[in-house]
Tab-separated table of C-alpha atoms in Angstrom:
chain	number	residue	atom	x	y	z
A	1	VAL	CA	-5.104	-4.070	4.259
A	2	LYS	CA	-5.701	-7.807	4.348
A	3	PHE	CA	-3.582	-8.307	7.248
A	4	MET	CA	-5.076	-5.397	9.148
A	5	LEU	CA	-8.321	-7.113	8.520
A	6	GLY	CA	-7.289	-10.214	10.101
A	7	THR	CA	-6.338	-8.650	13.255
A	8	LEU	CA	-9.068	-6.168	13.684
A	9	LEU	CA	-11.902	-8.805	12.713
A	10	GLY	CA	-10.371	-11.140	15.142
A	11	ALA	CA	-11.913	-9.239	17.879
A	12	LYS	CA	-15.166	-10.933	16.870
A	13	TYR	CA	-14.816	-13.694	14.445
A	14	ASN	CA	-12.497	-16.650	13.606
A	15	VAL	CA	-10.804	-15.259	10.374
A	16	LEU	CA	-8.583	-16.691	7.443
A	17	VAL	CA	-6.418	-14.776	5.482
A	18	THR	CA	-4.604	-15.557	2.247
A	19	PRO	CA	-0.978	-15.603	3.366
A	20	GLU	CA	2.131	-13.577	2.073
A	21	SER	CA	1.196	-12.613	-1.390
A	22	TYR	CA	-1.147	-15.526	-2.290
A	23	ASN	CA	-3.308	-13.315	-4.670
A	24	THR	CA	-3.549	-15.575	-7.574
A	25	PRO	CA	-5.975	-18.028	-8.570
A	26	LEU	CA	-3.193	-20.938	-7.855
A	27	GLY	CA	-2.690	-19.470	-4.630
A	28	ILE	CA	-6.057	-18.762	-3.488
A	29	THR	CA	-7.057	-22.228	-4.503
A	30	LYS	CA	-4.516	-23.786	-2.593
A	31	THR	CA	-5.294	-21.679	0.739
A	32	ILE	CA	-8.979	-22.627	0.347
A	33	ARG	CA	-8.176	-26.482	-0.096
A	34	THR	CA	-5.498	-26.573	2.711
A	35	SER	CA	-6.549	-23.991	5.354
A	36	LEU	CA	-10.367	-22.954	5.076
A	37	ARG	CA	-12.297	-24.730	7.534
A	38	PRO	CA	-16.237	-24.641	8.700
A	39	THR	CA	-15.109	-23.180	11.786
A	40	HIS	CA	-13.974	-19.925	10.053
A	41	ASP	CA	-16.525	-17.102	10.032
A	42	ILE	CA	-14.643	-14.903	7.474
A	43	PHE	CA	-12.334	-15.685	4.711
A	44	VAL	CA	-10.283	-12.370	3.636
A	45	CYS	CA	-8.993	-12.807	0.217
A	46	GLU	CA	-6.321	-10.795	-1.460
A	47	MET	CA	-6.910	-10.671	-5.343
A	48	GLY	CA	-4.180	-9.587	-7.728
A	49	ALA	CA	-4.221	-9.118	-11.391
A	50	LYS	CA	-1.989	-8.302	-14.285
A	51	TYR	CA	-4.376	-8.539	-17.126
A	52	VAL	CA	-8.408	-7.636	-17.860
A	53	GLY	CA	-10.536	-10.496	-16.355
A	54	GLU	CA	-8.081	-12.206	-13.643
A	55	ILE	CA	-10.253	-10.351	-10.803
A	56	LYS	CA	-13.274	-11.816	-12.203
A	57	GLU	CA	-11.712	-15.191	-12.577
A	58	ILE	CA	-10.703	-15.160	-8.738
A	59	CYS	CA	-14.231	-13.898	-7.821
A	60	ASP	CA	-15.847	-16.737	-9.716
A	61	ILE	CA	-13.815	-19.081	-7.538
A	62	VAL	CA	-14.103	-17.209	-4.302
A	63	ASN	CA	-17.808	-15.982	-4.927
A	64	PRO	CA	-17.308	-12.756	-2.197
A	65	ASN	CA	-19.969	-11.404	-0.394
A	66	HIS	CA	-18.258	-7.862	0.463
A	67	GLY	CA	-15.491	-6.224	-1.388
A	68	ILE	CA	-12.774	-3.378	-0.788
A	69	ILE	CA	-11.068	-1.381	-3.546
A	70	THR	CA	-8.200	0.054	-1.542
A	71	SER	CA	-6.295	1.920	-4.472
A	72	ILE	CA	-6.111	1.967	-8.356
A	73	GLY	CA	-2.845	3.288	-10.011
A	74	PRO	CA	-0.420	2.703	-13.000
A	75	GLN	CA	0.692	-0.763	-12.100
A	76	HIS	CA	1.597	-3.615	-14.282
A	77	LEU	CA	1.143	-1.335	-17.447
A	78	GLU	CA	3.507	-3.626	-19.225
A	79	SER	CA	0.515	-6.127	-19.416
A	80	PHE	CA	-2.323	-4.103	-18.847
A	81	LYS	CA	-1.391	-1.558	-21.422
A	82	SER	CA	-3.430	1.663	-19.871
A	83	LEU	CA	-4.778	2.853	-16.894
A	84	LYS	CA	-8.591	2.516	-18.213
A	85	ASN	CA	-8.033	-1.352	-18.124
A	86	VAL	CA	-6.472	-1.173	-14.517
A	87	VAL	CA	-9.656	0.503	-13.620
A	88	LYS	CA	-11.785	-1.975	-15.550
A	89	THR	CA	-10.073	-5.001	-13.819
A	90	LYS	CA	-10.261	-3.719	-10.218
A	91	PHE	CA	-14.000	-2.874	-10.612
A	92	GLU	CA	-14.491	-6.375	-11.699
A	93	LEU	CA	-14.698	-6.993	-7.973
A	94	ALA	CA	-17.675	-4.561	-7.822
A	95	ASP	CA	-19.449	-6.443	-10.490
A	96	SER	CA	-19.329	-9.822	-8.815
A	97	LEU	CA	-20.768	-8.645	-5.461
A	98	ASP	CA	-24.491	-9.766	-4.908
A	99	LYS	CA	-27.006	-7.207	-4.258
A	100	SER	CA	-26.879	-7.468	-0.579
A	101	GLY	CA	-23.222	-7.256	-0.402
A	102	MET	CA	-21.248	-4.228	0.583
A	103	LEU	CA	-18.717	-2.341	-1.650
A	104	PHE	CA	-16.138	-0.322	0.249
A	105	LEU	CA	-14.236	2.501	-1.835
A	106	ASN	CA	-11.465	4.843	-0.783
A	107	GLU	CA	-12.637	7.814	-1.943
A	108	GLU	CA	-8.978	9.539	-1.479
A	109	ASP	CA	-7.979	7.698	-4.600
A	110	GLU	CA	-8.604	9.568	-7.447
A	111	ASN	CA	-8.903	6.877	-10.022
A	112	ILE	CA	-11.674	5.245	-7.792
A	113	LYS	CA	-13.465	8.460	-7.115
A	114	ALA	CA	-13.540	9.294	-10.932
A	115	ASN	CA	-15.269	5.922	-11.744
A	116	PRO	CA	-18.506	5.540	-9.778
A	117	HIS	CA	-20.033	2.087	-9.527
A	118	SER	CA	-23.712	1.351	-9.529
A	119	HIS	CA	-23.316	-0.999	-6.746
A	120	PRO	CA	-24.394	0.985	-3.277
A	121	SER	CA	-20.939	1.851	-1.454
A	122	ILE	CA	-19.290	2.692	1.858
A	123	THR	CA	-16.609	5.298	1.403
A	124	TYR	CA	-13.717	6.097	3.571
A	125	GLY	CA	-11.321	8.906	3.200
A	126	LEU	CA	-10.219	12.386	4.784
A	127	SER	CA	-13.577	14.175	3.747
A	128	PRO	CA	-16.124	14.488	6.205
A	129	ASN	CA	-18.455	13.618	3.184
A	130	ASN	CA	-17.281	9.833	3.540
A	131	ASN	CA	-19.218	7.265	5.831
A	132	TYR	CA	-15.955	6.928	7.745
A	133	TYR	CA	-13.443	9.694	7.656
A	134	ALA	CA	-9.962	10.330	9.390
A	135	SER	CA	-9.098	13.659	10.955
A	136	ASP	CA	-6.151	15.152	13.278
A	137	ILE	CA	-3.621	13.154	11.586
A	138	GLN	CA	-0.189	13.108	13.333
A	139	VAL	CA	2.801	11.543	11.693
A	140	SER	CA	6.217	11.128	12.809
A	141	SER	CA	9.114	8.506	12.653
A	142	LYS	CA	7.619	6.729	15.626
A	143	GLY	CA	4.358	6.311	14.104
A	144	THR	CA	0.796	7.624	13.614
A	145	SER	CA	-2.143	8.871	15.508
A	146	PHE	CA	-5.597	10.157	14.033
A	147	PHE	CA	-9.285	10.024	14.907
A	148	VAL	CA	-12.086	8.266	13.110
A	149	HIS	CA	-15.316	9.754	12.643
A	150	HIS	CA	-18.429	7.648	12.001
A	151	ASN	CA	-21.976	9.061	12.482
A	152	ASP	CA	-21.662	10.358	15.799
A	153	GLU	CA	-18.587	8.459	17.055
A	154	ARG	CA	-15.317	10.137	17.341
A	155	VAL	CA	-12.448	7.601	18.656
A	156	MET	CA	-8.588	8.082	18.680
A	157	PHE	CA	-6.374	5.849	17.047
A	158	ASN	CA	-2.601	5.225	17.256
A	159	THR	CA	-0.242	2.809	15.055
A	160	ILE	CA	3.333	2.029	14.690
A	161	LEU	CA	2.707	2.171	11.036
A	162	LEU	CA	4.312	4.828	9.014
A	163	GLY	CA	2.491	7.454	6.785
A	164	GLN	CA	-0.537	9.163	5.990
A	165	HIS	CA	-1.579	6.272	3.286
A	166	ASN	CA	-1.454	3.710	6.052
A	167	VAL	CA	-4.023	5.997	7.875
A	168	ILE	CA	-6.123	5.537	4.773
A	169	ASN	CA	-5.623	1.638	4.806
A	170	LEU	CA	-6.267	1.231	8.377
A	171	LEU	CA	-9.466	3.420	7.860
A	172	GLY	CA	-10.648	1.162	5.233
A	173	ALA	CA	-9.999	-2.044	7.474
A	174	ILE	CA	-12.157	0.017	10.407
A	175	ALA	CA	-14.980	0.535	8.176
A	176	VAL	CA	-15.170	-3.056	7.089
A	177	CYS	CA	-15.023	-4.203	10.584
A	178	CYS	CA	-17.803	-1.710	12.066
A	179	GLU	CA	-20.056	-2.779	9.087
A	180	LEU	CA	-19.476	-6.631	10.275
A	181	GLY	CA	-20.665	-5.724	13.477
A	182	VAL	CA	-17.279	-4.803	15.608
A	183	GLU	CA	-17.994	-1.778	17.810
A	184	LEU	CA	-15.456	0.988	16.864
A	185	ASN	CA	-14.470	1.753	20.207
A	186	LYS	CA	-13.215	-1.703	20.539
A	187	LEU	CA	-10.678	-1.358	17.626
A	188	PRO	CA	-7.980	1.247	18.897
A	189	THR	CA	-6.491	-1.409	21.293
A	190	LEU	CA	-6.157	-4.024	18.322
A	191	ALA	CA	-4.911	-1.488	15.945
A	192	LYS	CA	-1.829	-0.983	18.064
A	193	LYS	CA	-1.261	-4.539	17.780
A	194	ILE	CA	-0.698	-4.371	13.765
A	195	GLN	CA	2.644	-4.775	12.428
A	196	PRO	CA	4.186	-3.756	9.194
A	197	VAL	CA	4.090	-5.903	6.367
A	198	GLU	CA	7.575	-7.483	5.540
A	199	HIS	CA	9.302	-5.271	3.006
A	200	ARG	CA	6.548	-2.732	2.987
A	201	LEU	CA	7.884	0.235	5.072
A	202	GLN	CA	9.405	-2.106	7.565
A	203	LEU	CA	11.352	-0.460	10.219
A	204	SER	CA	14.497	-1.647	11.708
A	205	HIS	CA	17.885	-0.482	13.079
A	206	ARG	CA	21.616	-1.066	12.569
A	207	GLY	CA	23.554	0.779	15.040
A	208	ASN	CA	23.096	4.286	14.581
A	209	THR	CA	21.243	3.593	11.142
A	210	THR	CA	17.579	3.427	10.773
A	211	VAL	CA	16.529	1.365	7.674
A	212	ILE	CA	13.138	1.541	6.001
A	213	ASP	CA	12.624	-1.460	4.015
A	214	ASP	CA	10.388	-0.790	1.133
A	215	ALA	CA	11.904	-3.547	-0.931
A	216	TYR	CA	8.558	-5.083	-2.184
A	217	ASN	CA	7.760	-4.384	-5.845
A	218	SER	CA	6.712	-0.956	-5.946
A	219	ASN	CA	4.680	1.422	-8.180
A	220	PRO	CA	4.327	5.240	-8.552
A	221	SER	CA	1.788	5.820	-5.362
A	222	GLY	CA	3.864	3.502	-3.387
A	223	VAL	CA	7.292	5.422	-4.005
A	224	LYS	CA	5.618	8.647	-3.253
A	225	ALA	CA	4.417	7.285	0.119
A	226	ALA	CA	7.842	6.038	0.899
A	227	ILE	CA	9.593	8.910	0.039
A	228	ASN	CA	7.163	11.086	2.063
A	229	VAL	CA	7.771	8.715	5.255
A	230	LEU	CA	11.538	9.147	4.885
A	231	SER	CA	11.033	13.012	4.779
A	232	LEU	CA	9.679	12.653	8.484
A	233	PHE	CA	12.939	11.143	9.626
A	234	ASP	CA	15.881	13.404	11.113
A	235	GLY	CA	19.633	12.775	10.192
A	236	PHE	CA	20.788	12.401	6.500
A	237	LYS	CA	18.940	10.319	4.167
A	238	ILE	CA	19.970	7.679	1.722
A	239	VAL	CA	17.676	5.803	-0.870
A	240	ILE	CA	18.823	2.505	-2.546
A	241	THR	CA	16.704	1.654	-5.543
A	242	PRO	CA	16.807	-0.292	-8.935
A	243	GLY	CA	13.761	1.959	-9.968
A	244	MET	CA	10.354	0.754	-10.893
A	245	ILE	CA	9.561	-2.091	-13.370
A	246	GLU	CA	6.480	-3.399	-15.474
A	247	LEU	CA	5.190	0.188	-16.300
A	248	GLY	CA	5.365	-0.234	-19.871
A	249	SER	CA	5.557	2.870	-21.977
A	250	ALA	CA	5.166	4.912	-18.799
A	251	GLN	CA	8.305	3.443	-16.969
A	252	GLU	CA	10.718	6.014	-18.221
A	253	GLU	CA	8.534	8.935	-17.350
A	254	GLU	CA	7.498	7.522	-13.901
A	255	ASN	CA	11.221	6.727	-12.873
A	256	TYR	CA	12.059	10.301	-14.001
A	257	LYS	CA	9.319	11.598	-11.760
A	258	PHE	CA	10.823	9.136	-8.870
A	259	GLY	CA	13.918	10.981	-9.364
A	260	VAL	CA	12.408	14.258	-9.181
A	261	THR	CA	10.710	13.469	-5.925
A	262	MET	CA	13.936	12.318	-4.251
A	263	ALA	CA	15.769	15.155	-4.949
A	264	ASN	CA	13.763	17.357	-2.364
A	265	VAL	CA	14.422	14.892	0.428
A	266	CYS	CA	17.646	12.687	-0.148
A	267	ASP	CA	21.181	13.717	0.799
A	268	TYR	CA	22.324	10.610	-1.134
A	269	VAL	CA	20.930	8.239	-3.752
A	270	VAL	CA	22.610	4.827	-4.578
A	271	LEU	CA	21.077	3.443	-8.108
A	272	VAL	CA	21.479	-0.186	-8.712
A	273	GLY	CA	21.970	-1.023	-12.352
A	274	GLN	CA	23.275	2.060	-14.524
A	275	LYS	CA	21.221	1.506	-17.475
A	276	GLN	CA	17.767	0.881	-15.923
A	277	THR	CA	18.342	3.879	-13.497
A	278	GLU	CA	19.032	6.433	-16.080
A	279	PRO	CA	15.725	8.183	-15.938
A	280	ILE	CA	15.938	8.380	-12.184
A	281	PHE	CA	19.747	10.006	-12.632
A	282	LYS	CA	18.254	12.560	-14.953
A	283	GLY	CA	15.302	13.419	-12.790
A	284	LEU	CA	17.708	13.984	-9.863
A	285	THR	CA	20.165	16.160	-11.715
A	286	ASP	CA	17.461	18.098	-13.627
A	287	SER	CA	16.023	19.065	-10.202
A	288	GLY	CA	19.241	20.281	-9.154
A	289	PHE	CA	20.590	17.456	-7.336
A	290	ASN	CA	24.471	16.923	-6.990
A	291	PRO	CA	25.543	14.189	-9.254
A	292	GLU	CA	28.410	13.654	-7.131
A	293	LYS	CA	25.952	12.376	-4.321
A	294	ILE	CA	24.611	9.756	-6.644
A	295	PHE	CA	26.292	6.594	-6.691
A	296	ILE	CA	25.842	3.644	-9.121
A	297	ALA	CA	25.846	-0.078	-7.895
A	298	GLU	CA	25.900	-3.186	-9.887
A	299	SER	CA	24.055	-5.285	-7.117
A	300	LEU	CA	21.844	-4.635	-4.163
A	301	THR	CA	24.608	-5.768	-1.826
A	302	GLU	CA	27.349	-3.457	-3.429
A	303	GLY	CA	24.671	-0.692	-3.124
A	304	ALA	CA	23.908	-1.322	0.461
A	305	ASN	CA	27.413	-1.380	1.330
A	306	LYS	CA	28.037	1.936	-0.330
A	307	ALA	CA	25.232	3.241	1.713
A	308	PHE	CA	26.507	2.141	5.104
A	309	SER	CA	29.932	3.778	4.389
A	310	LEU	CA	28.521	7.235	3.547
A	311	GLN	CA	28.983	9.799	6.215
A	312	PRO	CA	27.377	13.356	6.239
A	313	ASP	CA	30.163	15.124	5.003
A	314	CYS	CA	30.660	12.712	2.074
């Protein structure tokens, strides 16, 4: 979302975006000290956390005028201990906004919707009840098209980004831009220029093989989105994965669910690391997936080599 904002807000403003995964106090401070200039109109700052209080710490550095909460899920439960603590930490951003600031909320996220905040908010999602909503979503292996509705406006967007979740992400960025004075009908052209972030559903080709690189540290909502995108493609489908980590006591259950989800989509699965992927293996086989089409690799390189050697009649 921050990279989307950087592209879209650039239609009107001089924008600085925190680079790569600079989302800690140290990384953000470095960005401010080395890159922020008086000529910048807007600073878009990603805020990350693994413990309660870390978003507030960043807010004390940045003093944000406006904030957007894009999603809340069972991430970093090893350190957060509970989803309740994740919710509390994410909303530290809302607590830090002044009264005149705008709070943007993704109403498609059940954990955001279930925890209303007292700060006045601008909502976005798929329901017409939101301030900004998307309709007529068409998703294929080539990209996504949809309409954005706001008040009496209805504007069509096309993007090479894959999946409905990216429609929601782009919709959030569009809402922020419009509220900051960028006209809605000027945004579709810029939206076409938005490229996938490296290792996050990044599309590439190797001969006749299409590779969807989603290797960035994942979480339960992320793997569901990735498998949904994979289901849109033709041909036989292979997933290479070491499973999800940093989920604390929920890790085994969430990886089991990952296996169940893959069983309905994949033709082959390559698991990297036998011990840590046991819950995925069980989820697959409990769902009726043929164990002869599950392969165990000791490294990503070994797993990739195995995947590229597979044929439809293996």
